[in-house]
mmCIF file with all atom_site columns, C-alpha atoms in Angstrom:
data_model
loop_
_atom_site.group_PDB
_atom_site.id
_atom_site.type_symbol
_atom_site.label_atom_id
_atom_site.label_alt_id
_atom_site.label_comp_id
_atom_site.label_asym_id
_atom_site.label_entity_id
_atom_site.label_seq_id
_atom_site.pdbx_PDB_ins_code
_atom_site.Cartn_x
_atom_site.Cartn_y
_atom_site.Cartn_z
_atom_site.occupancy
_atom_site.B_iso_or_equiv
_atom_site.pdbx_formal_charge
_atom_site.auth_seq_id
_atom_site.auth_comp_id
_atom_site.auth_asym_id
_atom_site.auth_atom_id
_atom_site.pdbx_PDB_model_num
ATOM 1   C CA . SER B 1 1   ? 38.937  -30.035 100.224 1.00 0.00 ? 1   SER B CA 1
ATOM 2   C CA . PHE B 1 2   ? 39.976  -32.209 97.440  1.00 0.00 ? 2   PHE B CA 1
ATOM 3   C CA . LEU B 1 3   ? 40.976  -35.021 99.715  1.00 0.00 ? 3   LEU B CA 1
ATOM 4   C CA . ALA B 1 4   ? 39.238  -38.416 100.232 1.00 0.00 ? 4   ALA B CA 1
ATOM 5   C CA . GLY B 1 5   ? 35.850  -37.525 102.599 1.00 0.00 ? 5   GLY B CA 1
ATOM 6   C CA . GLY B 1 6   ? 36.321  -34.007 101.505 1.00 0.00 ? 6   GLY B CA 1
ATOM 7   C CA . HIS B 1 7   ? 33.065  -31.514 101.706 1.00 0.00 ? 7   HIS B CA 1
ATOM 8   C CA . PHE B 1 8   ? 32.750  -28.989 99.098  1.00 0.00 ? 8   PHE B CA 1
ATOM 9   C CA . ASP B 1 9   ? 30.032  -26.292 98.132  1.00 0.00 ? 9   ASP B CA 1
ATOM 10  C CA . GLN B 1 10  ? 29.237  -25.795 94.668  1.00 0.00 ? 10  GLN B CA 1
ATOM 11  C CA . GLY B 1 11  ? 31.458  -23.478 92.546  1.00 0.00 ? 11  GLY B CA 1
ATOM 12  C CA . ASP B 1 12  ? 34.364  -24.504 94.856  1.00 0.00 ? 12  ASP B CA 1
ATOM 13  C CA . VAL B 1 13  ? 37.684  -25.284 92.619  1.00 0.00 ? 13  VAL B CA 1
ATOM 14  C CA . LEU B 1 14  ? 38.625  -28.397 93.016  1.00 0.00 ? 14  LEU B CA 1
ATOM 15  C CA . VAL B 1 15  ? 41.856  -28.798 90.618  1.00 0.00 ? 15  VAL B CA 1
ATOM 16  C CA . ARG B 1 16  ? 43.995  -25.973 89.167  1.00 0.00 ? 16  ARG B CA 1
ATOM 17  C CA . LEU B 1 17  ? 45.994  -26.619 86.141  1.00 0.00 ? 17  LEU B CA 1
ATOM 18  C CA . ASP B 1 18  ? 49.305  -24.677 85.521  1.00 0.00 ? 18  ASP B CA 1
ATOM 19  C CA . PRO B 1 19  ? 47.634  -22.089 82.678  1.00 0.00 ? 19  PRO B CA 1
ATOM 20  C CA . GLN B 1 20  ? 50.819  -20.737 81.373  1.00 0.00 ? 20  GLN B CA 1
ATOM 21  C CA . ASP B 1 21  ? 50.707  -23.024 78.110  1.00 0.00 ? 21  ASP B CA 1
ATOM 22  C CA . PHE B 1 22  ? 47.297  -22.045 77.764  1.00 0.00 ? 22  PHE B CA 1
ATOM 23  C CA . GLN B 1 23  ? 47.296  -18.217 78.164  1.00 0.00 ? 23  GLN B CA 1
ATOM 24  C CA . LEU B 1 24  ? 50.428  -18.195 75.511  1.00 0.00 ? 24  LEU B CA 1
ATOM 25  C CA . ARG B 1 25  ? 48.011  -19.987 73.146  1.00 0.00 ? 25  ARG B CA 1
ATOM 26  C CA . VAL B 1 26  ? 45.564  -17.257 73.767  1.00 0.00 ? 26  VAL B CA 1
ATOM 27  C CA . VAL B 1 27  ? 48.213  -14.185 73.405  1.00 0.00 ? 27  VAL B CA 1
ATOM 28  C CA . GLN B 1 28  ? 48.943  -16.057 69.806  1.00 0.00 ? 28  GLN B CA 1
ATOM 29  C CA . ALA B 1 29  ? 45.091  -16.779 69.095  1.00 0.00 ? 29  ALA B CA 1
ATOM 30  C CA . GLN B 1 30  ? 44.573  -12.881 69.752  1.00 0.00 ? 30  GLN B CA 1
ATOM 31  C CA . ALA B 1 31  ? 47.300  -11.749 67.903  1.00 0.00 ? 31  ALA B CA 1
ATOM 32  C CA . SER B 1 32  ? 46.036  -13.767 64.819  1.00 0.00 ? 32  SER B CA 1
ATOM 33  C CA . VAL B 1 33  ? 42.797  -12.126 65.291  1.00 0.00 ? 33  VAL B CA 1
ATOM 34  C CA . ALA B 1 34  ? 44.451  -9.078  64.840  1.00 0.00 ? 34  ALA B CA 1
ATOM 35  C CA . GLN B 1 35  ? 46.513  -9.791  62.044  1.00 0.00 ? 35  GLN B CA 1
ATOM 36  C CA . ALA B 1 36  ? 43.104  -11.005 60.244  1.00 0.00 ? 36  ALA B CA 1
ATOM 37  C CA . GLU B 1 37  ? 41.514  -7.909  60.685  1.00 0.00 ? 37  GLU B CA 1
ATOM 38  C CA . THR B 1 38  ? 43.943  -6.042  59.254  1.00 0.00 ? 38  THR B CA 1
ATOM 39  C CA . SER B 1 39  ? 44.398  -7.957  56.297  1.00 0.00 ? 39  SER B CA 1
ATOM 40  C CA . LEU B 1 40  ? 40.192  -7.641  56.003  1.00 0.00 ? 40  LEU B CA 1
ATOM 41  C CA . SER B 1 41  ? 40.446  -3.700  56.445  1.00 0.00 ? 41  SER B CA 1
ATOM 42  C CA . ARG B 1 42  ? 43.053  -3.735  53.805  1.00 0.00 ? 42  ARG B CA 1
ATOM 43  C CA . GLU B 1 43  ? 41.525  -6.074  51.021  1.00 0.00 ? 43  GLU B CA 1
ATOM 44  C CA . GLN B 1 44  ? 38.261  -3.969  51.745  1.00 0.00 ? 44  GLN B CA 1
ATOM 45  C CA . SER B 1 45  ? 39.813  -0.647  51.320  1.00 0.00 ? 45  SER B CA 1
ATOM 46  C CA . GLU B 1 46  ? 41.696  -1.819  47.942  1.00 0.00 ? 46  GLU B CA 1
ATOM 47  C CA . ALA B 1 47  ? 38.063  -3.190  46.921  1.00 0.00 ? 47  ALA B CA 1
ATOM 48  C CA . ARG B 1 48  ? 36.629  0.171   47.326  1.00 0.00 ? 48  ARG B CA 1
ATOM 49  C CA . ASN B 1 49  ? 39.307  2.168   45.671  1.00 0.00 ? 49  ASN B CA 1
ATOM 50  C CA . ALA B 1 50  ? 39.267  -0.331  42.991  1.00 0.00 ? 50  ALA B CA 1
ATOM 51  C CA . LYS B 1 51  ? 35.344  0.524   42.463  1.00 0.00 ? 51  LYS B CA 1
ATOM 52  C CA . ILE B 1 52  ? 35.672  4.195   42.661  1.00 0.00 ? 52  ILE B CA 1
ATOM 53  C CA . GLU B 1 53  ? 38.692  3.953   39.873  1.00 0.00 ? 53  GLU B CA 1
ATOM 54  C CA . ALA B 1 54  ? 36.175  2.029   37.478  1.00 0.00 ? 54  ALA B CA 1
ATOM 55  C CA . ASP B 1 55  ? 33.453  4.505   38.241  1.00 0.00 ? 55  ASP B CA 1
ATOM 56  C CA . GLU B 1 56  ? 36.008  7.182   37.103  1.00 0.00 ? 56  GLU B CA 1
ATOM 57  C CA . LEU B 1 57  ? 37.249  5.611   33.970  1.00 0.00 ? 57  LEU B CA 1
ATOM 58  C CA . GLY B 1 58  ? 33.333  4.594   33.224  1.00 0.00 ? 58  GLY B CA 1
ATOM 59  C CA . ILE B 1 59  ? 33.526  0.833   33.227  1.00 0.00 ? 59  ILE B CA 1
ATOM 60  C CA . SER B 1 60  ? 30.756  -0.885  33.983  1.00 0.00 ? 60  SER B CA 1
ATOM 61  C CA . ASP B 1 61  ? 31.708  -4.463  33.039  1.00 0.00 ? 61  ASP B CA 1
ATOM 62  C CA . VAL B 1 62  ? 34.240  -4.981  35.904  1.00 0.00 ? 62  VAL B CA 1
ATOM 63  C CA . SER B 1 63  ? 35.169  -8.720  36.719  1.00 0.00 ? 63  SER B CA 1
ATOM 64  C CA . ASP B 1 64  ? 35.061  -9.246  40.327  1.00 0.00 ? 64  ASP B CA 1
ATOM 65  C CA . LEU B 1 65  ? 38.549  -10.090 40.787  1.00 0.00 ? 65  LEU B CA 1
ATOM 66  C CA . ALA B 1 66  ? 39.077  -6.758  39.476  1.00 0.00 ? 66  ALA B CA 1
ATOM 67  C CA . LEU B 1 67  ? 37.043  -5.643  42.442  1.00 0.00 ? 67  LEU B CA 1
ATOM 68  C CA . ARG B 1 68  ? 38.830  -7.858  44.772  1.00 0.00 ? 68  ARG B CA 1
ATOM 69  C CA . GLU B 1 69  ? 35.727  -9.405  45.906  1.00 0.00 ? 69  GLU B CA 1
ATOM 70  C CA . PRO B 1 70  ? 37.084  -12.766 46.316  1.00 0.00 ? 70  PRO B CA 1
ATOM 71  C CA . GLN B 1 71  ? 40.201  -11.101 48.022  1.00 0.00 ? 71  GLN B CA 1
ATOM 72  C CA . VAL B 1 72  ? 37.865  -9.831  50.549  1.00 0.00 ? 72  VAL B CA 1
ATOM 73  C CA . ALA B 1 73  ? 35.712  -13.007 50.629  1.00 0.00 ? 73  ALA B CA 1
ATOM 74  C CA . GLU B 1 74  ? 39.334  -14.944 51.571  1.00 0.00 ? 74  GLU B CA 1
ATOM 75  C CA . ALA B 1 75  ? 40.014  -12.096 54.366  1.00 0.00 ? 75  ALA B CA 1
ATOM 76  C CA . LYS B 1 76  ? 36.521  -12.578 56.039  1.00 0.00 ? 76  LYS B CA 1
ATOM 77  C CA . ALA B 1 77  ? 37.343  -16.434 56.277  1.00 0.00 ? 77  ALA B CA 1
ATOM 78  C CA . ARG B 1 78  ? 40.682  -16.144 57.613  1.00 0.00 ? 78  ARG B CA 1
ATOM 79  C CA . LEU B 1 79  ? 39.144  -13.905 60.532  1.00 0.00 ? 79  LEU B CA 1
ATOM 80  C CA . GLU B 1 80  ? 36.410  -16.145 61.116  1.00 0.00 ? 80  GLU B CA 1
ATOM 81  C CA . SER B 1 81  ? 38.983  -18.848 61.359  1.00 0.00 ? 81  SER B CA 1
ATOM 82  C CA . ALA B 1 82  ? 40.826  -16.811 63.769  1.00 0.00 ? 82  ALA B CA 1
ATOM 83  C CA . LYS B 1 83  ? 38.243  -16.040 65.803  1.00 0.00 ? 83  LYS B CA 1
ATOM 84  C CA . ALA B 1 84  ? 37.104  -19.523 66.071  1.00 0.00 ? 84  ALA B CA 1
ATOM 85  C CA . ALA B 1 85  ? 40.991  -20.355 67.238  1.00 0.00 ? 85  ALA B CA 1
ATOM 86  C CA . LEU B 1 86  ? 40.860  -17.524 69.804  1.00 0.00 ? 86  LEU B CA 1
ATOM 87  C CA . ARG B 1 87  ? 37.272  -19.477 71.204  1.00 0.00 ? 87  ARG B CA 1
ATOM 88  C CA . GLU B 1 88  ? 39.014  -22.518 71.412  1.00 0.00 ? 88  GLU B CA 1
ATOM 89  C CA . ALA B 1 89  ? 42.115  -21.200 73.181  1.00 0.00 ? 89  ALA B CA 1
ATOM 90  C CA . GLU B 1 90  ? 39.891  -19.347 75.424  1.00 0.00 ? 90  GLU B CA 1
ATOM 91  C CA . LEU B 1 91  ? 37.851  -22.509 76.244  1.00 0.00 ? 91  LEU B CA 1
ATOM 92  C CA . GLN B 1 92  ? 40.936  -24.543 76.889  1.00 0.00 ? 92  GLN B CA 1
ATOM 93  C CA . LEU B 1 93  ? 42.254  -21.896 79.188  1.00 0.00 ? 93  LEU B CA 1
ATOM 94  C CA . ALA B 1 94  ? 39.012  -21.609 81.277  1.00 0.00 ? 94  ALA B CA 1
ATOM 95  C CA . LYS B 1 95  ? 39.540  -25.557 81.601  1.00 0.00 ? 95  LYS B CA 1
ATOM 96  C CA . THR B 1 96  ? 42.120  -25.153 83.745  1.00 0.00 ? 96  THR B CA 1
ATOM 97  C CA . VAL B 1 97  ? 39.966  -24.361 86.781  1.00 0.00 ? 97  VAL B CA 1
ATOM 98  C CA . ILE B 1 98  ? 37.704  -27.236 87.671  1.00 0.00 ? 98  ILE B CA 1
ATOM 99  C CA . ARG B 1 99  ? 35.026  -26.102 89.715  1.00 0.00 ? 99  ARG B CA 1
ATOM 100 C CA . ALA B 1 100 ? 32.608  -28.280 91.551  1.00 0.00 ? 100 ALA B CA 1
ATOM 101 C CA . PRO B 1 101 ? 29.493  -28.434 89.763  1.00 0.00 ? 101 PRO B CA 1
ATOM 102 C CA . PHE B 1 102 ? 27.299  -29.041 92.799  1.00 0.00 ? 102 PHE B CA 1
ATOM 103 C CA . ASP B 1 103 ? 27.411  -29.700 96.867  1.00 0.00 ? 103 ASP B CA 1
ATOM 104 C CA . GLY B 1 104 ? 29.126  -32.820 97.477  1.00 0.00 ? 104 GLY B CA 1
ATOM 105 C CA . ARG B 1 105 ? 31.865  -34.823 99.207  1.00 0.00 ? 105 ARG B CA 1
ATOM 106 C CA . VAL B 1 106 ? 35.161  -36.249 97.541  1.00 0.00 ? 106 VAL B CA 1
ATOM 107 C CA . ILE B 1 107 ? 35.106  -40.399 97.258  1.00 0.00 ? 107 ILE B CA 1
ATOM 108 C CA . ASN B 1 108 ? 38.555  -40.218 96.106  1.00 0.00 ? 108 ASN B CA 1
ATOM 109 C CA . LYS B 1 109 ? 41.482  -38.841 94.135  1.00 0.00 ? 109 LYS B CA 1
ATOM 110 C CA . SER B 1 110 ? 43.947  -39.726 91.502  1.00 0.00 ? 110 SER B CA 1
ATOM 111 C CA . VAL B 1 111 ? 46.454  -37.213 91.400  1.00 0.00 ? 111 VAL B CA 1
ATOM 112 C CA . ASP B 1 112 ? 48.217  -35.132 93.794  1.00 0.00 ? 112 ASP B CA 1
ATOM 113 C CA . ARG B 1 113 ? 50.299  -31.363 93.629  1.00 0.00 ? 113 ARG B CA 1
ATOM 114 C CA . GLY B 1 114 ? 52.759  -31.315 90.691  1.00 0.00 ? 114 GLY B CA 1
ATOM 115 C CA . ALA B 1 115 ? 51.008  -34.522 88.700  1.00 0.00 ? 115 ALA B CA 1
ATOM 116 C CA . TYR B 1 116 ? 51.427  -34.338 84.922  1.00 0.00 ? 116 TYR B CA 1
ATOM 117 C CA . VAL B 1 117 ? 47.933  -34.646 83.577  1.00 0.00 ? 117 VAL B CA 1
ATOM 118 C CA . GLY B 1 118 ? 46.543  -35.066 79.941  1.00 0.00 ? 118 GLY B CA 1
ATOM 119 C CA . PRO B 1 119 ? 42.926  -34.966 78.502  1.00 0.00 ? 119 PRO B CA 1
ATOM 120 C CA . GLY B 1 120 ? 40.775  -37.968 80.038  1.00 0.00 ? 120 GLY B CA 1
ATOM 121 C CA . THR B 1 121 ? 43.159  -38.482 82.798  1.00 0.00 ? 121 THR B CA 1
ATOM 122 C CA . ASN B 1 122 ? 40.976  -39.252 85.796  1.00 0.00 ? 122 ASN B CA 1
ATOM 123 C CA . LEU B 1 123 ? 41.642  -36.614 88.493  1.00 0.00 ? 123 LEU B CA 1
ATOM 124 C CA . GLY B 1 124 ? 39.193  -38.174 91.148  1.00 0.00 ? 124 GLY B CA 1
ATOM 125 C CA . SER B 1 125 ? 35.406  -39.165 91.920  1.00 0.00 ? 125 SER B CA 1
ATOM 126 C CA . ILE B 1 126 ? 33.023  -37.170 93.349  1.00 0.00 ? 126 ILE B CA 1
ATOM 127 C CA . PHE B 1 127 ? 29.206  -37.106 94.458  1.00 0.00 ? 127 PHE B CA 1
ATOM 128 C CA . SER B 1 128 ? 26.378  -35.073 94.936  1.00 0.00 ? 128 SER B CA 1
ATOM 129 C CA . THR B 1 129 ? 24.795  -34.586 98.607  1.00 0.00 ? 129 THR B CA 1
ATOM 130 C CA . ASP B 1 130 ? 21.781  -33.041 97.177  1.00 0.00 ? 130 ASP B CA 1
ATOM 131 C CA . VAL B 1 131 ? 19.571  -36.230 97.479  1.00 0.00 ? 131 VAL B CA 1
ATOM 132 C CA . VAL B 1 132 ? 20.578  -40.231 97.861  1.00 0.00 ? 132 VAL B CA 1
ATOM 133 C CA . GLU B 1 133 ? 18.800  -42.782 96.022  1.00 0.00 ? 133 GLU B CA 1
ATOM 134 C CA . ILE B 1 134 ? 18.098  -46.389 96.954  1.00 0.00 ? 134 ILE B CA 1
ATOM 135 C CA . PRO B 1 135 ? 16.716  -48.843 94.752  1.00 0.00 ? 135 PRO B CA 1
ATOM 136 C CA . ILE B 1 136 ? 14.111  -51.260 96.606  1.00 0.00 ? 136 ILE B CA 1
ATOM 137 C CA . ALA B 1 137 ? 13.284  -54.911 95.068  1.00 0.00 ? 137 ALA B CA 1
ATOM 138 C CA . LEU B 1 138 ? 9.546   -54.956 94.904  1.00 0.00 ? 138 LEU B CA 1
ATOM 139 C CA . THR B 1 139 ? 7.547   -58.650 94.252  1.00 0.00 ? 139 THR B CA 1
ATOM 140 C CA . ASP B 1 140 ? 4.617   -58.464 92.503  1.00 0.00 ? 140 ASP B CA 1
ATOM 141 C CA . ARG B 1 141 ? 2.459   -58.999 95.499  1.00 0.00 ? 141 ARG B CA 1
ATOM 142 C CA . ASP B 1 142 ? 4.600   -55.880 97.065  1.00 0.00 ? 142 ASP B CA 1
ATOM 143 C CA . LEU B 1 143 ? 3.361   -54.173 94.142  1.00 0.00 ? 143 LEU B CA 1
ATOM 144 C CA . ASP B 1 144 ? -0.358  -55.305 95.311  1.00 0.00 ? 144 ASP B CA 1
ATOM 145 C CA . VAL B 1 145 ? -0.334  -53.926 98.772  1.00 0.00 ? 145 VAL B CA 1
ATOM 146 C CA . LEU B 1 146 ? 1.513   -50.818 98.012  1.00 0.00 ? 146 LEU B CA 1
ATOM 147 C CA . ASN B 1 147 ? -1.038  -50.036 95.172  1.00 0.00 ? 147 ASN B CA 1
ATOM 148 C CA . LEU B 1 148 ? 2.240   -49.121 93.065  1.00 0.00 ? 148 LEU B CA 1
ATOM 149 C CA . PRO B 1 149 ? 1.862   -49.495 89.105  1.00 0.00 ? 149 PRO B CA 1
ATOM 150 C CA . ILE B 1 150 ? 4.947   -50.273 86.951  1.00 0.00 ? 150 ILE B CA 1
ATOM 151 C CA . GLY B 1 151 ? 6.409   -47.296 85.436  1.00 0.00 ? 151 GLY B CA 1
ATOM 152 C CA . PHE B 1 152 ? 5.311   -44.947 88.303  1.00 0.00 ? 152 PHE B CA 1
ATOM 153 C CA . THR B 1 153 ? 7.079   -41.359 88.590  1.00 0.00 ? 153 THR B CA 1
ATOM 154 C CA . SER B 1 154 ? 6.227   -39.212 91.575  1.00 0.00 ? 154 SER B CA 1
ATOM 155 C CA . THR B 1 155 ? 4.599   -35.517 90.609  1.00 0.00 ? 155 THR B CA 1
ATOM 156 C CA . ARG B 1 156 ? 3.344   -32.731 92.597  1.00 0.00 ? 156 ARG B CA 1
ATOM 157 C CA . ASP B 1 157 ? -0.117  -33.925 92.023  1.00 0.00 ? 157 ASP B CA 1
ATOM 158 C CA . ASN B 1 158 ? 0.434   -37.562 92.579  1.00 0.00 ? 158 ASN B CA 1
ATOM 159 C CA . PRO B 1 159 ? 3.580   -37.938 94.889  1.00 0.00 ? 159 PRO B CA 1
ATOM 160 C CA . GLY B 1 160 ? 4.993   -40.931 96.052  1.00 0.00 ? 160 GLY B CA 1
ATOM 161 C CA . THR B 1 161 ? 4.887   -43.222 99.111  1.00 0.00 ? 161 THR B CA 1
ATOM 162 C CA . ILE B 1 162 ? 6.746   -42.465 102.331 1.00 0.00 ? 162 ILE B CA 1
ATOM 163 C CA . VAL B 1 163 ? 9.507   -44.870 103.147 1.00 0.00 ? 163 VAL B CA 1
ATOM 164 C CA . ASP B 1 164 ? 11.047  -45.353 106.548 1.00 0.00 ? 164 ASP B CA 1
ATOM 165 C CA . LEU B 1 165 ? 14.786  -46.189 106.273 1.00 0.00 ? 165 LEU B CA 1
ATOM 166 C CA . SER B 1 166 ? 16.543  -47.680 108.894 1.00 0.00 ? 166 SER B CA 1
ATOM 167 C CA . ALA B 1 167 ? 20.118  -49.192 109.659 1.00 0.00 ? 167 ALA B CA 1
ATOM 168 C CA . ILE B 1 168 ? 22.653  -49.608 112.520 1.00 0.00 ? 168 ILE B CA 1
ATOM 169 C CA . VAL B 1 169 ? 25.402  -47.269 112.188 1.00 0.00 ? 169 VAL B CA 1
ATOM 170 C CA . ALA B 1 170 ? 28.142  -47.237 115.479 1.00 0.00 ? 170 ALA B CA 1
ATOM 171 C CA . GLY B 1 171 ? 25.927  -49.833 117.313 1.00 0.00 ? 171 GLY B CA 1
ATOM 172 C CA . GLU B 1 172 ? 22.222  -47.478 117.303 1.00 0.00 ? 172 GLU B CA 1
ATOM 173 C CA . VAL B 1 173 ? 19.246  -48.011 115.093 1.00 0.00 ? 173 VAL B CA 1
ATOM 174 C CA . ARG B 1 174 ? 19.270  -44.922 112.912 1.00 0.00 ? 174 ARG B CA 1
ATOM 175 C CA . HIS B 1 175 ? 16.041  -43.958 110.895 1.00 0.00 ? 175 HIS B CA 1
ATOM 176 C CA . TRP B 1 176 ? 15.463  -41.644 107.728 1.00 0.00 ? 176 TRP B CA 1
ATOM 177 C CA . THR B 1 177 ? 12.726  -40.724 105.486 1.00 0.00 ? 177 THR B CA 1
ATOM 178 C CA . GLY B 1 178 ? 12.100  -41.288 102.166 1.00 0.00 ? 178 GLY B CA 1
ATOM 179 C CA . GLU B 1 179 ? 10.011  -41.243 99.468  1.00 0.00 ? 179 GLU B CA 1
ATOM 180 C CA . ILE B 1 180 ? 9.465   -43.401 96.109  1.00 0.00 ? 180 ILE B CA 1
ATOM 181 C CA . LYS B 1 181 ? 10.095  -41.342 93.227  1.00 0.00 ? 181 LYS B CA 1
ATOM 182 C CA . ARG B 1 182 ? 9.774   -43.716 90.344  1.00 0.00 ? 182 ARG B CA 1
ATOM 183 C CA . THR B 1 183 ? 9.714   -47.232 89.697  1.00 0.00 ? 183 THR B CA 1
ATOM 184 C CA . ALA B 1 184 ? 11.487  -49.147 86.820  1.00 0.00 ? 184 ALA B CA 1
ATOM 185 C CA . SER B 1 185 ? 9.612   -49.883 83.581  1.00 0.00 ? 185 SER B CA 1
ATOM 186 C CA . GLY B 1 186 ? 9.880   -53.737 83.741  1.00 0.00 ? 186 GLY B CA 1
ATOM 187 C CA . PHE B 1 187 ? 10.815  -56.659 86.033  1.00 0.00 ? 187 PHE B CA 1
ATOM 188 C CA . ASP B 1 188 ? 14.337  -57.732 86.510  1.00 0.00 ? 188 ASP B CA 1
ATOM 189 C CA . PRO B 1 189 ? 14.568  -60.726 84.219  1.00 0.00 ? 189 PRO B CA 1
ATOM 190 C CA . ALA B 1 190 ? 16.721  -62.857 86.703  1.00 0.00 ? 190 ALA B CA 1
ATOM 191 C CA . THR B 1 191 ? 14.977  -61.882 90.188  1.00 0.00 ? 191 THR B CA 1
ATOM 192 C CA . ARG B 1 192 ? 11.635  -60.989 88.744  1.00 0.00 ? 192 ARG B CA 1
ATOM 193 C CA . VAL B 1 193 ? 11.234  -57.992 90.891  1.00 0.00 ? 193 VAL B CA 1
ATOM 194 C CA . LEU B 1 194 ? 10.670  -54.565 90.236  1.00 0.00 ? 194 LEU B CA 1
ATOM 195 C CA . TYR B 1 195 ? 12.860  -51.822 91.347  1.00 0.00 ? 195 TYR B CA 1
ATOM 196 C CA . ALA B 1 196 ? 11.492  -48.943 93.174  1.00 0.00 ? 196 ALA B CA 1
ATOM 197 C CA . TYR B 1 197 ? 13.772  -45.895 93.872  1.00 0.00 ? 197 TYR B CA 1
ATOM 198 C CA . VAL B 1 198 ? 13.856  -44.100 97.170  1.00 0.00 ? 198 VAL B CA 1
ATOM 199 C CA . GLU B 1 199 ? 15.049  -40.677 97.349  1.00 0.00 ? 199 GLU B CA 1
ATOM 200 C CA . VAL B 1 200 ? 16.264  -39.004 100.504 1.00 0.00 ? 200 VAL B CA 1
ATOM 201 C CA . ALA B 1 201 ? 16.775  -35.328 100.213 1.00 0.00 ? 201 ALA B CA 1
ATOM 202 C CA . ASP B 1 202 ? 19.554  -33.453 102.149 1.00 0.00 ? 202 ASP B CA 1
ATOM 203 C CA . PRO B 1 203 ? 20.991  -37.039 103.535 1.00 0.00 ? 203 PRO B CA 1
ATOM 204 C CA . PHE B 1 204 ? 24.149  -35.053 105.188 1.00 0.00 ? 204 PHE B CA 1
ATOM 205 C CA . GLY B 1 205 ? 21.801  -31.903 106.391 1.00 0.00 ? 205 GLY B CA 1
ATOM 206 C CA . ALA B 1 206 ? 18.088  -31.868 107.495 1.00 0.00 ? 206 ALA B CA 1
ATOM 207 C CA . GLY B 1 207 ? 17.775  -35.254 106.336 1.00 0.00 ? 207 GLY B CA 1
ATOM 208 C CA . ALA B 1 208 ? 20.325  -37.049 108.565 1.00 0.00 ? 208 ALA B CA 1
ATOM 209 C CA . ASP B 1 209 ? 19.021  -38.661 111.982 1.00 0.00 ? 209 ASP B CA 1
ATOM 210 C CA . ASN B 1 210 ? 20.690  -36.250 114.791 1.00 0.00 ? 210 ASN B CA 1
ATOM 211 C CA . GLY B 1 211 ? 23.338  -35.455 112.708 1.00 0.00 ? 211 GLY B CA 1
ATOM 212 C CA . VAL B 1 212 ? 24.043  -39.223 111.409 1.00 0.00 ? 212 VAL B CA 1
ATOM 213 C CA . PRO B 1 213 ? 23.537  -38.892 107.634 1.00 0.00 ? 213 PRO B CA 1
ATOM 214 C CA . LEU B 1 214 ? 22.821  -41.601 105.176 1.00 0.00 ? 214 LEU B CA 1
ATOM 215 C CA . ALA B 1 215 ? 26.194  -42.656 103.586 1.00 0.00 ? 215 ALA B CA 1
ATOM 216 C CA . THR B 1 216 ? 26.646  -43.765 100.348 1.00 0.00 ? 216 THR B CA 1
ATOM 217 C CA . GLY B 1 217 ? 27.082  -47.902 100.631 1.00 0.00 ? 217 GLY B CA 1
ATOM 218 C CA . LEU B 1 218 ? 25.373  -48.260 103.637 1.00 0.00 ? 218 LEU B CA 1
ATOM 219 C CA . PHE B 1 219 ? 22.726  -51.245 103.354 1.00 0.00 ? 219 PHE B CA 1
ATOM 220 C CA . VAL B 1 220 ? 19.387  -50.305 104.854 1.00 0.00 ? 220 VAL B CA 1
ATOM 221 C CA . SER B 1 221 ? 15.839  -51.865 105.574 1.00 0.00 ? 221 SER B CA 1
ATOM 222 C CA . ALA B 1 222 ? 12.645  -50.048 104.081 1.00 0.00 ? 222 ALA B CA 1
ATOM 223 C CA . GLU B 1 223 ? 9.380   -49.962 105.529 1.00 0.00 ? 223 GLU B CA 1
ATOM 224 C CA . ILE B 1 224 ? 6.569   -48.606 103.560 1.00 0.00 ? 224 ILE B CA 1
ATOM 225 C CA . GLU B 1 225 ? 3.394   -47.794 104.389 1.00 0.00 ? 225 GLU B CA 1
ATOM 226 C CA . GLY B 1 226 ? 0.868   -50.302 102.211 1.00 0.00 ? 226 GLY B CA 1
ATOM 227 C CA . SER B 1 227 ? -3.049  -49.220 100.868 1.00 0.00 ? 227 SER B CA 1
ATOM 228 C CA . THR B 1 228 ? -5.467  -48.904 103.838 1.00 0.00 ? 228 THR B CA 1
ATOM 229 C CA . SER B 1 229 ? -8.260  -51.578 103.626 1.00 0.00 ? 229 SER B CA 1
ATOM 230 C CA . GLN B 1 230 ? -12.178 -50.224 104.294 1.00 0.00 ? 230 GLN B CA 1
ATOM 231 C CA . THR B 1 231 ? -13.185 -53.739 104.581 1.00 0.00 ? 231 THR B CA 1
ATOM 232 C CA . ALA B 1 232 ? -11.426 -55.398 106.646 1.00 0.00 ? 232 ALA B CA 1
ATOM 233 C CA . ILE B 1 233 ? -12.350 -56.103 110.128 1.00 0.00 ? 233 ILE B CA 1
ATOM 234 C CA . SER B 1 234 ? -9.908  -57.144 113.367 1.00 0.00 ? 234 SER B CA 1
ATOM 235 C CA . ILE B 1 235 ? -10.214 -60.399 114.845 1.00 0.00 ? 235 ILE B CA 1
#
């Protein structure tokens, strides 16, 4: 599925790196943890023996060094360090499999099978198909007609205005239904417009127009129903 235009579901494997080097690092880290645990166990045993010997001899004023307390503390620190190295190795191993974090599609891919990659290498670009967002430029007059405040955010109790989006696709006019989810907190200083953001849910599925999805990069027209006036009359 990791091809330009390919579709994938959440959890699908997009890219898998050769894990052998990372598996060896995990084995080495596990061995270091085992060695550190053995060393700590030995130091603790010697510390107990030293305490028993001191008690048998009736010596009460025994230094921490003689009781091997610093050695035990050092062994514990080495064990914690080894465990941290093991967790890091396991994390690196887990990253050899890259899974899709959401349902979506592939915009492009930058690598092929057998390619060598390193940390920070761009492997490709993907996008989620759960929702598509369209910015719409509104003038001050539009805000008045729509009764839409600056900094608006849609909630369950105060939902956004429904928007009819349309565009010509393959020679036919297609329509999609969206909702204004929020507006910007300020006007664009260059154009003096305020952007409202319209969301269309599941644009490649239930939100499509008879199977025609609202594809990314498409230019659309937006028709928004304004507020109803109770004092207007028809002439």
